[in-house]
Amino acid sequence: MKIAFVGKGGSGKTTLSSLFIRHLTANEAPVLAVDADINQHLGAALGLHDVETAALPAMGANLPLIKEYLRGSNPRISSAETMIKTTPPGAGSRLLRVREDNPVYDACARPVALDDGEIRLMATGPFTESDLGVACYHSKVGAVELCLNHLVDGPEEFVVVDMTAGSDSFASGMFTRFDLTFLVAEPTRKGVSVYRQYKEYARDFGVALKVVGNKVRDTDDLEFLRAEVGDDLLVTVGHSDWVRAMEKGRPPRFELLEAENRLALQSLQDAAEDSYAHRDWERYTRQMVHFHLKNAESWGNARTGADLASQVDPAFVLSERYAEVSPAS
């Protein structure tokens, strides 16, 4: 399953992303984790030191390699230079799989050892000095969107993406790339404001959205969230001494996380696994094409000097039959 964590800045989405990743790993699920927030904190939340986090390769810096690999032998794509963040796969394209080895993972992913196993971590990459004043955030996450468009995952595999804060992901089609989106909300008016935005924007695209109430202290907090988000409230998480220790860089073993919080994480996994039965590969591919044509018309054709609509393969539908590990290319 492809799972996104969203929420306003400071809501705790990165912390909950990292706890969910640890929980999945403890349950022996294969995990590919992606830090798609320009404020790169997921690595630290997973236990990496500052030097290790800073050393993570930036996906944006490897965009030429990513494009060339994914293009494969697709005859509709004349060159890697004509690929943009929304370019969909077609016959001849190379696809990414969670458990395979490939040049994209070699360049952009790094193994992270957790208490109960190992995951792959990829990161968008932070702004550099040369970006300041001339680049926008979305130029960085284009590599993530392109990879998600070419990534096939099976029902027992997880791709967990820590998204940018707020509703910025609606500036691209990336918000439609997930089986389930967990919106982390604090029990405050500001905390649920992003939920209202996300719910409204996602309505026409069939985005499955569940709210995780965070920093919930008492019955009044719980009733506030229930009144504000209704049936979209999946579960709540309260104070955690384990998280406090983690934030100080001294986490105990994950098995010592509070029982009520482990149960909350299991509720997230159950909801994620249930969502897979509702995956509509045709709609997934159709939405991918929709955003590609929209981007092609608004800026892509002018930027690349090519007719990007011709990259669409009308006979191609991404599906689970591509999820098996391919031979090394």
Rosetta silent file (secondary structure, phi, psi, omega in degrees, C-alpha in Angstrom):
SEQUENCE: MKIAFVGKGGSGKTTLSSLFIRHLTANEAPVLAVDADINQHLGAALGLHDVETAALPAMGANLPLIKEYLRGSNPRISSAETMIKTTPPGAGSRLLRVREDNPVYDACARPVALDDGEIRLMATGPFTESDLGVACYHSKVGAVELCLNHLVDGPEEFVVVDMTAGSDSFASGMFTRFDLTFLVAEPTRKGVSVYRQYKEYARDFGVALKVVGNKVRDTDDLEFLRAEVGDDLLVTVGHSDWVRAMEKGRPPRFELLEAENRLALQSLQDAAEDSYAHRDWERYTRQMVHFHLKNAESWGNARTGADLASQVDPAFVLSERYAEVSPAS
SCORE:     score description
SCORE:     0.000 S_00000001
   1 L     0.000  144.958  172.958    0.000    0.000    0.000 S_00000001
   2 E   -98.931  122.470 -173.707    1.065    3.584   -0.624 S_00000001
   3 E  -124.508  133.381  176.910    0.378    5.666    2.482 S_00000001
   4 E  -112.574  143.860  170.067    0.747    9.441    2.966 S_00000001
   5 E  -113.690  123.631  179.515    1.010   11.385    6.205 S_00000001
   6 E  -129.447  168.957  178.720   -0.128   15.014    5.988 S_00000001
   7 L   156.226  167.536  179.097   -0.985   17.772    8.452 S_00000001
   8 L   -70.361  160.482  177.525   -0.110   21.304    9.434 S_00000001
   9 L   -57.313  132.178  179.401    3.390   22.140   10.575 S_00000001
  10 L    86.577    1.254 -178.066    3.949   20.987   14.139 S_00000001
  11 L   -74.376  -21.769 -178.160    1.021   18.567   14.151 S_00000001
  12 L   103.315   17.618 -177.083    3.314   15.585   14.634 S_00000001
  13 H   -64.930  -38.650  179.782    2.960   14.028   11.185 S_00000001
  14 H   -68.476  -40.622  177.257    6.665   13.177   10.911 S_00000001
  15 H   -60.778  -45.687  179.942    6.701   11.628   14.373 S_00000001
  16 H   -69.123  -34.400  173.896    3.648    9.527   13.557 S_00000001
  17 H   -57.554  -47.546 -176.902    5.120    8.596   10.170 S_00000001
  18 H   -67.018  -37.425  177.543    8.221    7.300   11.915 S_00000001
  19 H   -66.029  -39.890  179.200    6.211    5.396   14.535 S_00000001
  20 H   -64.946  -41.028  177.663    4.100    3.793   11.818 S_00000001
  21 H   -62.418  -44.208  178.164    7.237    2.776    9.915 S_00000001
  22 H   -62.295  -41.267 -179.756    8.718    1.242   13.074 S_00000001
  23 H   -64.078  -44.661  178.494    5.453   -0.564   13.751 S_00000001
  24 H   -61.083  -42.544 -179.604    5.288   -2.007   10.230 S_00000001
  25 H   -64.569  -38.326  176.847    8.891   -3.161   10.474 S_00000001
  26 H   -63.688  -27.741  178.111    8.158   -4.844   13.819 S_00000001
  27 L   -92.887   14.066  172.706    5.356   -6.685   11.998 S_00000001
  28 L    65.915   27.959  176.026    7.869   -7.801    9.325 S_00000001
  29 L   -89.536  137.375  174.437    6.354   -5.752    6.501 S_00000001
  30 L   -67.319  133.579 -176.172    8.706   -4.503    3.748 S_00000001
  31 E  -131.565  130.191  166.077    8.837   -0.685    3.897 S_00000001
  32 E  -110.535  116.829 -178.155   10.073    1.989    1.515 S_00000001
  33 E  -104.747  140.538 -178.973    9.983    5.332    3.351 S_00000001
  34 E  -130.728  123.942  173.805   10.095    8.692    1.568 S_00000001
  35 E   -92.906  100.363 -178.133   10.712   12.078    3.174 S_00000001
  36 L  -101.875   16.813  177.456    8.892   14.421    0.786 S_00000001
  37 L   -99.247  133.155 -179.302    8.984   17.407    3.135 S_00000001
  38 L   -63.229  -25.926  171.592   11.514   20.121    2.331 S_00000001
  39 L   -88.398   97.831 -168.370   12.160   20.297    6.087 S_00000001
  40 L   -78.827  100.243 -178.283   13.932   16.957    6.307 S_00000001
  41 L  -123.783  -10.162 -174.758   13.079   15.397    9.689 S_00000001
  42 H   -65.020  -40.179  178.879   12.033   11.818    8.947 S_00000001
  43 H   -57.489  -45.470  178.885   15.585   10.474    9.059 S_00000001
  44 H   -63.694  -40.067  179.650   16.132   11.951   12.511 S_00000001
  45 H   -66.022  -22.346  177.421   12.780   10.589   13.700 S_00000001
  46 L   -92.786    5.228  172.646   13.943    7.151   12.564 S_00000001
  47 L   103.170    2.640  177.738   17.084    7.464   14.653 S_00000001
  48 L   -74.017  145.369  173.979   19.669    8.850   12.243 S_00000001
  49 L   -76.846  165.374 -176.186   22.189   11.332   13.604 S_00000001
  50 H   -56.681  -41.469 -179.004   22.403   14.808   12.071 S_00000001
  51 H   -64.928  -40.496  179.070   25.461   13.888    9.998 S_00000001
  52 H   -66.927  -39.945  179.077   23.722   10.776    8.656 S_00000001
  53 H   -64.684  -42.993 -179.832   20.567   12.732    7.826 S_00000001
  54 H   -65.474  -25.389 -177.665   22.587   15.405    6.022 S_00000001
  55 L   -85.422   -4.875  178.548   24.356   12.692    4.027 S_00000001
  56 L   -62.165  132.195 -179.915   21.138   11.260    2.588 S_00000001
  57 L   -67.436  140.962 -179.862   21.245   11.666   -1.207 S_00000001
  58 E   -84.766  125.677  178.402   18.740   14.165   -2.590 S_00000001
  59 L   -59.657  -39.863 -179.861   16.302   12.681   -5.072 S_00000001
  60 H   -59.689  -34.436 -179.626   16.067   16.045   -6.827 S_00000001
  61 H   -73.407  -17.788 -179.515   19.809   16.044   -7.443 S_00000001
  62 H  -105.982   19.057 -175.612   19.513   12.628   -9.107 S_00000001
  63 H   -59.170  -41.742  177.792   16.588   13.540  -11.365 S_00000001
  64 H   -58.314  -42.517  178.627   18.503   12.972  -14.663 S_00000001
  65 H   -64.486  -43.718 -179.970   19.435    9.434  -13.569 S_00000001
  66 H   -59.339  -46.977 -179.005   15.867    8.741  -12.401 S_00000001
  67 H   -62.097  -46.362 -176.551   14.404    9.904  -15.706 S_00000001
  68 H   -63.084  -40.595  179.596   16.854    7.932  -17.831 S_00000001
  69 H   -67.267  -48.382 -176.141   16.233    4.733  -15.891 S_00000001
  70 H   -67.627  -29.651  179.656   12.435    5.017  -15.851 S_00000001
  71 H   -60.122  -39.714  178.474   12.284    5.923  -19.557 S_00000001
  72 L    55.691 -128.537  178.632   13.647    2.515  -20.436 S_00000001
  73 L  -111.710   23.927 -179.661   12.770    1.657  -24.031 S_00000001
  74 L   -61.342  113.431 -175.401    9.446    3.530  -24.067 S_00000001
  75 L   -70.951  -13.998 -178.888    9.179    4.660  -27.725 S_00000001
  76 L   -81.416  -11.642 -178.820    6.815    7.503  -26.804 S_00000001
  77 L  -112.224  108.322 -172.667    9.540    9.317  -24.835 S_00000001
  78 L   -69.761  -30.500  179.617   12.209   10.634  -27.178 S_00000001
  79 L  -160.912  159.965  177.621   14.678   11.545  -24.433 S_00000001
  80 H   -61.948  -28.953 -178.345   14.953   11.837  -20.674 S_00000001
  81 H   -65.434  -21.878 -179.970   15.031   15.618  -21.094 S_00000001
  82 H   -89.157   -0.811  177.693   11.397   15.565  -22.272 S_00000001
  83 L   -83.639  139.373  174.848   10.198   13.841  -19.089 S_00000001
  84 L  -121.274 -179.368 -172.461    8.521   15.974  -16.421 S_00000001
  85 L   -61.291  -24.234 -176.600    7.329   15.158  -12.904 S_00000001
  86 L  -100.043    1.585 -176.748    3.977   13.835  -14.169 S_00000001
  87 L   -54.028  122.740 -179.204    5.230   11.690  -17.064 S_00000001
  88 L   -86.648  157.827  175.759    3.269    8.409  -16.889 S_00000001
  89 L   -75.618  160.578  175.305    4.712    4.989  -17.654 S_00000001
  90 L  -150.443 -172.402  177.935    3.878    3.109  -20.839 S_00000001
  91 L   -57.232  127.730 -179.368    4.996    0.050  -22.760 S_00000001
  92 L    97.448  -16.973  178.013    8.774   -0.160  -22.455 S_00000001
  93 L   -67.769  148.645  171.169    9.024    1.999  -19.306 S_00000001
  94 L   -88.446  140.649  179.121   10.962    0.637  -16.363 S_00000001
  95 L  -112.217  155.936  177.118    8.960    0.359  -13.135 S_00000001
  96 E  -100.402  142.686  176.951   10.098    0.468   -9.516 S_00000001
  97 E  -127.607  149.605 -171.217    9.232   -2.256   -7.046 S_00000001
  98 L   -60.485  -41.782 -169.518    9.488   -2.118   -3.271 S_00000001
  99 L  -102.794    6.211 -179.071   11.748   -5.119   -2.757 S_00000001
 100 L   -89.813  169.003  168.275   13.988   -5.017   -5.815 S_00000001
 101 L  -105.344  138.157 -179.931   17.447   -3.536   -6.295 S_00000001
 102 L  -157.098  166.269 -178.040   17.795   -0.974   -9.078 S_00000001
 103 H   -61.655  -28.878  178.879   19.941    2.052  -10.036 S_00000001
 104 H   -66.892  -46.362  177.870   17.379    4.517   -8.615 S_00000001
 105 H   -66.344  -37.821  178.412   17.583    2.954   -5.161 S_00000001
 106 H   -57.694  -39.762 -176.183   21.364    2.657   -5.468 S_00000001
 107 H   -84.570  -33.816 -167.079   21.578    6.413   -6.057 S_00000001
 108 H  -115.833  -16.977 -175.888   18.747    7.723   -3.878 S_00000001
 109 E  -108.718  149.372  176.059   17.908    5.241   -1.108 S_00000001
 110 E  -133.336  141.003  177.709   19.826    4.324    1.998 S_00000001
 111 E   -71.759  140.503  176.023   19.198    1.462    4.432 S_00000001
 112 E  -125.621  120.936  179.906   18.128    2.465    7.931 S_00000001
 113 E   -84.148  125.858  175.006   18.419   -0.113   10.708 S_00000001
 114 E  -111.706  176.470 -177.311   15.555   -0.116   13.218 S_00000001
 115 L   -58.207  -34.940 -170.790   15.073   -2.244   16.311 S_00000001
 116 L  -113.627   12.758 -179.507   13.093   -4.865   14.423 S_00000001
 117 E   155.122 -165.488 -175.274   14.552   -4.779   10.922 S_00000001
 118 E  -128.753  142.948  176.581   15.750   -2.559    8.126 S_00000001
 119 E  -122.520  169.127  167.434   13.944   -0.192    5.768 S_00000001
 120 E  -100.680  137.805  177.796   14.895    1.862    2.723 S_00000001
 121 E  -123.490  129.760  174.383   14.738    5.643    3.130 S_00000001
 122 E  -120.906  151.723 -177.095   14.625    8.167    0.293 S_00000001
 123 E  -138.359  138.992  176.971   14.551   11.953    0.698 S_00000001
 124 L   -55.740  -44.699 -176.503   13.535   14.829   -1.529 S_00000001
 125 L   106.439  144.501 -178.459   16.512   16.846   -0.359 S_00000001
 126 L   -81.075  169.737  169.942   16.704   20.274    1.279 S_00000001
 127 L   -64.735  141.763  173.011   17.076   23.639   -0.369 S_00000001
 128 L  -104.657  170.588 -179.548   20.653   24.459   -1.264 S_00000001
 129 L   -59.783  -34.343 -179.110   22.213   27.912   -1.353 S_00000001
 130 L   -72.315  -18.029  179.006   21.871   27.954   -5.151 S_00000001
 131 L   -80.311  -26.228 -170.316   18.109   27.324   -4.837 S_00000001
 132 L   -60.739  125.288  177.010   17.381   30.315   -2.636 S_00000001
 133 L    83.957   -8.896 -176.657   15.322   32.945   -4.420 S_00000001
 134 L  -128.740  -12.379 -178.040   15.183   31.021   -7.718 S_00000001
 135 L  -124.785  153.672  176.343   13.595   27.623   -6.988 S_00000001
 136 L  -111.642  165.314 -178.191   10.325   26.521   -5.448 S_00000001
 137 H   -57.482  -38.723 -172.873    9.571   23.544   -3.254 S_00000001
 138 H   -69.239  -20.394  174.342    7.669   21.742   -5.997 S_00000001
 139 H   -69.126  -23.007  179.321   10.745   21.587   -8.212 S_00000001
 140 H   -81.772  -41.349 -175.189   12.263   19.395   -5.490 S_00000001
 141 H   -82.117   -1.831  177.307    9.367   16.973   -5.010 S_00000001
 142 H   -56.941  -35.729  179.268    9.025   16.357   -8.753 S_00000001
 143 H   -65.467  -36.251  178.113   11.400   13.405   -8.404 S_00000001
 144 H   -65.561  -46.008 -178.894    9.130   11.865   -5.756 S_00000001
 145 H   -62.646  -42.011  179.695    6.041   12.230   -7.940 S_00000001
 146 H   -62.209  -42.192  178.968    7.805   10.725  -10.953 S_00000001
 147 H   -66.206  -41.601  178.832    8.940    7.736   -8.897 S_00000001
 148 H   -62.842  -36.059  177.881    5.456    7.209   -7.442 S_00000001
 149 H   -63.398  -26.610 -176.338    4.021    7.231  -10.967 S_00000001
 150 L  -109.024   15.422 -175.063    6.355    4.367  -11.872 S_00000001
 151 E  -108.194  126.449  175.203    6.140    2.405   -8.612 S_00000001
 152 E  -113.914  134.904 -176.398    4.080   -0.778   -8.264 S_00000001
 153 L  -133.348  147.207  179.273    3.512   -2.293   -4.855 S_00000001
 154 L   -92.338  175.418 -173.502    1.762   -5.399   -3.650 S_00000001
 155 L   -68.323  -17.773  179.967   -0.790   -5.783   -0.830 S_00000001
 156 L  -107.447   12.710  178.734    1.787   -6.751    1.811 S_00000001
 157 L  -112.525  149.859 -177.548    4.271   -3.996    0.921 S_00000001
 158 E  -127.792  132.371  169.088    4.259   -0.444    2.231 S_00000001
 159 E  -114.670  113.681 -174.926    5.416    2.833    0.748 S_00000001
 160 E  -112.638  120.015 -174.763    5.141    5.478    3.477 S_00000001
 161 E  -116.350  121.093  173.503    5.527    9.131    2.437 S_00000001
 162 E   -86.923  106.592 -171.073    5.938   11.992    4.904 S_00000001
 163 L   -85.308  170.653  175.612    4.431   14.847    2.901 S_00000001
 164 L   -65.255  154.545 -178.574    4.969   18.591    3.042 S_00000001
 165 L   -67.977  152.118  176.736    3.068   20.501    5.725 S_00000001
 166 L    74.914 -150.525 -176.359   -0.352   21.951    4.996 S_00000001
 167 L  -109.351   25.672 -178.508   -2.102   21.475    1.666 S_00000001
 168 H   -63.016  -24.456 -176.929    0.895   22.231   -0.593 S_00000001
 169 H   -65.467  -13.680  178.415    0.730   18.762   -2.141 S_00000001
 170 H   -76.918   -2.986  174.702   -2.306   19.927   -4.130 S_00000001
 171 H   -76.719   -3.817  176.053    0.044   21.959   -6.324 S_00000001
 172 L  -140.310 -178.474  177.723    0.753   18.650   -8.088 S_00000001
 173 H   -87.922    7.878 -173.125   -1.069   15.388   -8.678 S_00000001
 174 H   -63.204  -26.258 -177.184    0.883   13.648   -5.934 S_00000001
 175 H   -66.246  -15.816  178.694   -2.068   13.712   -3.524 S_00000001
 176 H   -94.515    4.593 -173.534   -3.815   11.088   -5.725 S_00000001
 177 L   -88.022    8.765 -169.800   -0.905    8.627   -5.600 S_00000001
 178 L  -122.525  148.222  173.647   -1.938    6.951   -2.337 S_00000001
 179 L   -73.590  -33.348 -179.126   -4.261    4.185   -1.215 S_00000001
 180 E  -152.881  137.431  177.524   -4.873    5.998    2.056 S_00000001
 181 E  -114.195  124.073  175.330   -3.928    9.391    3.439 S_00000001
 182 E   -96.496  117.369  177.213   -3.578    9.881    7.190 S_00000001
 183 E   -99.637  117.499 -177.523   -4.154   13.495    8.185 S_00000001
 184 E   -88.673  122.288 -175.280   -2.633   14.253   11.576 S_00000001
 185 E  -132.373  133.267  171.646   -4.662   16.860   13.475 S_00000001
 186 L   -82.366  156.829 -178.847   -4.335   18.399   16.898 S_00000001
 187 L   -79.903   60.998  177.640   -7.548   19.131   18.840 S_00000001
 188 L  -138.501  164.985  178.604   -7.515   22.857   18.007 S_00000001
 189 H   -61.674  -42.786  176.962   -9.204   25.059   15.401 S_00000001
 190 H   -65.228  -34.910 -177.930   -5.909   25.465   13.558 S_00000001
 191 H   -63.340  -33.242 -178.400   -5.304   21.767   13.864 S_00000001
 192 H   -96.769   -3.589 -178.912   -8.454   20.866   11.927 S_00000001
 193 H   -65.248  -38.931  178.097   -8.214   23.701    9.378 S_00000001
 194 H   -66.040  -35.644  176.482   -5.900   21.669    7.128 S_00000001
 195 H   -57.590  -46.514 -178.823   -8.368   18.793    7.351 S_00000001
 196 H   -62.421  -42.811  177.741  -11.144   20.971    5.936 S_00000001
 197 H   -61.115  -49.054 -176.306   -8.913   22.154    3.082 S_00000001
 198 H   -62.507  -43.766 -178.714   -7.749   18.632    2.278 S_00000001
 199 H   -60.560  -42.431 -178.665  -11.262   17.210    2.432 S_00000001
 200 H   -68.274  -47.376 -177.977  -12.564   19.861    0.049 S_00000001
 201 H   -65.339  -36.419 -173.253   -9.715   19.599   -2.459 S_00000001
 202 H   -83.667  -10.631 -171.074   -9.702   15.798   -2.457 S_00000001
 203 H   -54.612  -43.525 -174.238  -13.459   15.369   -2.814 S_00000001
 204 H   -82.253   -0.952 -175.194  -13.512   15.106   -6.609 S_00000001
 205 H  -116.315    6.926  177.394  -10.595   12.668   -6.827 S_00000001
 206 L    65.633   28.884 -179.071  -11.759    9.841   -4.591 S_00000001
 207 L   -73.662  123.592  177.710   -8.915   10.337   -2.121 S_00000001
 208 L   -79.753  120.146 -172.648   -9.349    8.065    0.909 S_00000001
 209 E  -127.832  130.332  173.726   -8.722   10.219    3.986 S_00000001
 210 E  -130.190  142.913 -177.962   -8.598    9.318    7.662 S_00000001
 211 E   -98.818  133.816  172.950   -7.805   11.622   10.570 S_00000001
 212 E  -109.847  111.628  177.605   -5.366   10.703   13.329 S_00000001
 213 E   -75.594  125.754 -177.693   -5.936   12.898   16.371 S_00000001
 214 E  -117.768  152.622  179.746   -2.608   13.736   17.978 S_00000001
 215 L    61.425   37.524  179.668   -1.734   15.257   21.362 S_00000001
 216 L   -86.220  121.161 -172.408   -5.171   14.303   22.692 S_00000001
 217 L  -103.406  -30.463 -173.855   -5.173   14.715   26.455 S_00000001
 218 L  -153.995 -176.703 -177.972   -8.736   14.196   27.669 S_00000001
 219 H   -62.543  -35.550  179.810  -12.375   13.578   26.785 S_00000001
 220 H   -63.122  -42.193  176.103  -12.889   17.220   25.834 S_00000001
 221 H   -60.694  -44.050 -178.876  -10.121   16.984   23.207 S_00000001
 222 H   -63.520  -45.341 -179.285  -11.646   13.783   21.860 S_00000001
 223 H   -65.892  -34.501  176.770  -15.156   15.232   21.650 S_00000001
 224 H   -60.603  -48.854 -179.075  -13.813   18.332   19.879 S_00000001
 225 H   -64.239  -41.182  178.608  -12.211   16.224   17.165 S_00000001
 226 H   -60.811  -39.642 -179.488  -15.305   14.050   16.795 S_00000001
 227 H   -69.109  -33.677 -174.564  -17.447   17.148   16.358 S_00000001
 228 H   -84.874  -36.514 -173.355  -15.071   18.676   13.797 S_00000001
 229 H  -116.921   -8.303  174.509  -14.147   15.681   11.599 S_00000001
 230 H    61.069 -135.935 -174.964  -16.945   13.175   12.265 S_00000001
 231 H   -69.784  -10.281  178.041  -16.517    9.653   10.931 S_00000001
 232 H   -72.775  -13.933  178.013  -13.161   10.531    9.358 S_00000001
 233 E   -73.263  114.991 -177.792  -11.589   10.302   12.826 S_00000001
 234 E   -90.174  -47.834 -174.103   -9.873    6.916   12.881 S_00000001
 235 E  -162.445  162.415  176.773   -7.907    6.940   16.119 S_00000001
 236 E  -124.986  154.393  179.934   -6.250    9.276   18.625 S_00000001
 237 E  -127.567  134.874 -178.820   -2.781    9.356   20.142 S_00000001
 238 L  -106.607 -157.988 -179.645   -1.915   10.892   23.492 S_00000001
 239 L   -63.438  144.158  179.338    1.214   11.767   25.419 S_00000001
 240 L  -137.379  117.826  174.037    4.130    9.386   25.000 S_00000001
 241 H   -66.243  -31.175  178.280    7.189    9.186   27.219 S_00000001
 242 H   -62.627  -44.536  179.576    8.746    7.002   24.507 S_00000001
 243 H   -64.986  -40.006  178.200    8.363    9.801   21.953 S_00000001
 244 H   -59.510  -42.157  177.749    9.812   12.333   24.383 S_00000001
 245 H   -65.836  -38.765  178.457   12.880   10.132   24.771 S_00000001
 246 H   -62.105  -43.280 -178.816   13.093    9.722   20.989 S_00000001
 247 H   -65.612  -19.886  175.223   13.005   13.487   20.495 S_00000001
 248 L   -90.454   -0.133 -179.897   15.971   13.748   22.848 S_00000001
 249 L    82.456   15.210 -178.771   17.850   11.218   20.744 S_00000001
 250 L  -131.595   57.962 -178.037   17.625    8.486   23.376 S_00000001
 251 L   -72.520  139.342  170.794   14.720    6.233   22.419 S_00000001
 252 L   -72.748  178.280  177.204   14.278    2.952   24.287 S_00000001
 253 L   -59.819  146.914 -173.254   13.578   -0.165   22.257 S_00000001
 254 H   -63.196  -27.448  179.999   10.402    0.182   20.211 S_00000001
 255 H   -62.306  -14.952 -179.478    8.772   -2.747   21.997 S_00000001
 256 H   -92.849    2.327  173.196    8.548   -0.451   25.043 S_00000001
 257 L   -58.267  142.676 -176.382    6.230    2.048   23.325 S_00000001
 258 L   -52.345  140.870 -175.302    3.077    2.464   25.391 S_00000001
 259 H   -58.496  -40.239 -178.401    0.483   -0.266   24.794 S_00000001
 260 H   -66.553  -32.132  178.004   -2.289    2.197   23.907 S_00000001
 261 H   -76.973  -32.302  173.217   -0.084    3.814   21.274 S_00000001
 262 H   -63.406  -40.105  178.097    0.876    0.420   19.828 S_00000001
 263 H   -64.421  -38.305  177.902   -2.842   -0.320   19.514 S_00000001
 264 H   -63.150  -42.577  178.679   -3.359    3.010   17.738 S_00000001
 265 H   -65.362  -35.327  176.608   -0.603    2.145   15.254 S_00000001
 266 H   -65.630  -33.844  175.872   -2.189   -1.252   14.650 S_00000001
 267 H   -63.531  -37.775  176.452   -5.433    0.553   13.822 S_00000001
 268 H   -64.345  -44.341 -179.538   -3.523    2.523   11.177 S_00000001
 269 H   -64.474  -41.116  179.394   -2.080   -0.667    9.707 S_00000001
 270 H   -61.279  -43.294  179.762   -5.501   -2.348    9.685 S_00000001
 271 H   -65.396  -39.227  178.898   -7.031    0.632    7.867 S_00000001
 272 H   -63.873  -45.455 -179.237   -4.173    0.676    5.370 S_00000001
 273 H   -65.726  -37.325  177.654   -4.499   -3.025    4.635 S_00000001
 274 H   -65.161  -30.716 -176.248   -8.273   -2.718    4.253 S_00000001
 275 H   -67.775  -24.474 -175.020   -7.795    0.121    1.754 S_00000001
 276 H   -63.949  -30.977 -179.877   -5.985   -2.097   -0.717 S_00000001
 277 H   -64.142  -20.259 -178.127   -9.175   -3.921   -1.621 S_00000001
 278 H   -98.452    5.217 -179.291  -10.530   -0.624   -2.962 S_00000001
 279 L   -65.389  129.090 -179.802   -7.536    0.151   -5.187 S_00000001
 280 L  -115.052   98.062 -174.877   -8.722    1.017   -8.675 S_00000001
 281 H   -62.294  -36.337  179.903   -5.764    0.660  -11.034 S_00000001
 282 H   -66.157  -43.468  177.639   -7.654    2.138  -13.986 S_00000001
 283 H   -65.342  -40.596  178.889   -8.634    5.239  -12.023 S_00000001
 284 H   -57.273  -46.592  179.457   -5.092    5.495  -10.648 S_00000001
 285 H   -68.740  -40.659 -179.431   -3.675    5.482  -14.179 S_00000001
 286 H   -62.090  -41.402  179.010   -6.394    7.814  -15.482 S_00000001
 287 H   -68.077  -36.378  175.620   -5.651   10.401  -12.792 S_00000001
 288 H   -58.101  -47.269 -179.876   -1.943   10.131  -13.552 S_00000001
 289 H   -65.897  -40.412  179.652   -2.654   10.918  -17.205 S_00000001
 290 H   -55.862  -48.759 -178.265   -5.052   13.736  -16.255 S_00000001
 291 H   -71.975  -29.703  176.689   -2.407   15.615  -14.298 S_00000001
 292 H   -65.999  -46.899  179.620    0.214   14.966  -16.932 S_00000001
 293 H   -63.313  -36.994  178.697   -1.915   16.500  -19.685 S_00000001
 294 H   -64.552  -45.111  178.839   -2.744   19.433  -17.410 S_00000001
 295 H   -69.415  -36.430  178.863    0.927   20.096  -16.659 S_00000001
 296 H   -60.508  -45.624 -176.908    1.903   19.594  -20.300 S_00000001
 297 H   -70.696  -38.475 -173.782   -0.518   22.242  -21.456 S_00000001
 298 H   -78.052  -33.038 -178.636    0.198   24.758  -18.707 S_00000001
 299 H  -154.240  -26.124 -171.481    4.024   24.670  -18.792 S_00000001
 300 H   -65.212  -44.356 -179.863    5.539   21.345  -19.826 S_00000001
 301 H   -60.616  -43.867 -179.450    5.269   21.668  -23.613 S_00000001
 302 H   -66.863  -37.153 -177.791    6.829   25.134  -23.535 S_00000001
 303 H   -69.101  -41.303 -173.423    9.585   24.024  -21.140 S_00000001
 304 H   -96.711  -16.931 -176.058   10.629   20.931  -23.080 S_00000001
 305 L    71.735   21.132 -178.967    9.782   21.982  -26.633 S_00000001
 306 L  -128.408  159.609  173.846    7.904   18.701  -27.094 S_00000001
 307 L   -87.224   96.574 -172.662    4.278   17.621  -27.328 S_00000001
 308 H   -73.754  -15.994  175.704    4.054   15.827  -23.999 S_00000001
 309 H   -62.653  -27.785 -178.848    0.528   14.580  -24.672 S_00000001
 310 H   -72.249   -9.579  177.137    2.123   12.124  -27.106 S_00000001
 311 H   -75.777  -16.214 -176.963    3.883   10.443  -24.153 S_00000001
 312 L   -75.216  125.352  176.609    0.564    8.966  -23.003 S_00000001
 313 L   -96.644  103.132 -173.936    0.170    5.289  -23.895 S_00000001
 314 L   -64.476  -18.583 -178.176   -3.632    4.814  -24.135 S_00000001
 315 L   -92.537   -5.912 -173.329   -3.337    1.029  -23.890 S_00000001
 316 L   -94.386  129.501  172.698   -1.219    1.006  -20.711 S_00000001
 317 L  -129.103  119.967  176.789   -2.767    0.505  -17.270 S_00000001
 318 L   -64.183  135.794 -178.565   -0.489    0.208  -14.256 S_00000001
 319 L  -154.573  170.591 -175.781   -1.497   -2.876  -12.288 S_00000001
 320 H   -65.236  -18.501 -179.597   -0.409   -5.385   -9.682 S_00000001
 321 H   -65.982  -15.371  176.616    0.739   -7.826  -12.361 S_00000001
 322 H   -90.220   -0.678 -170.667    3.830   -5.627  -12.681 S_00000001
 323 L   -76.015  -17.252  179.538    4.602   -5.868   -8.959 S_00000001
 324 L   -65.871  145.311 -178.951    6.808   -8.951   -9.140 S_00000001
 325 L   -60.367  130.284 -179.340   10.513   -8.243   -8.874 S_00000001
 326 L   -89.236  160.731  174.760   12.013   -7.808  -12.308 S_00000001
 327 L   -61.484  150.499  179.187   15.388   -9.122  -13.439 S_00000001
 328 L   -58.031  136.034 -178.291   18.249   -6.674  -12.798 S_00000001
 329 L  -108.007    0.000    0.000   18.474   -4.128  -15.596 S_00000001
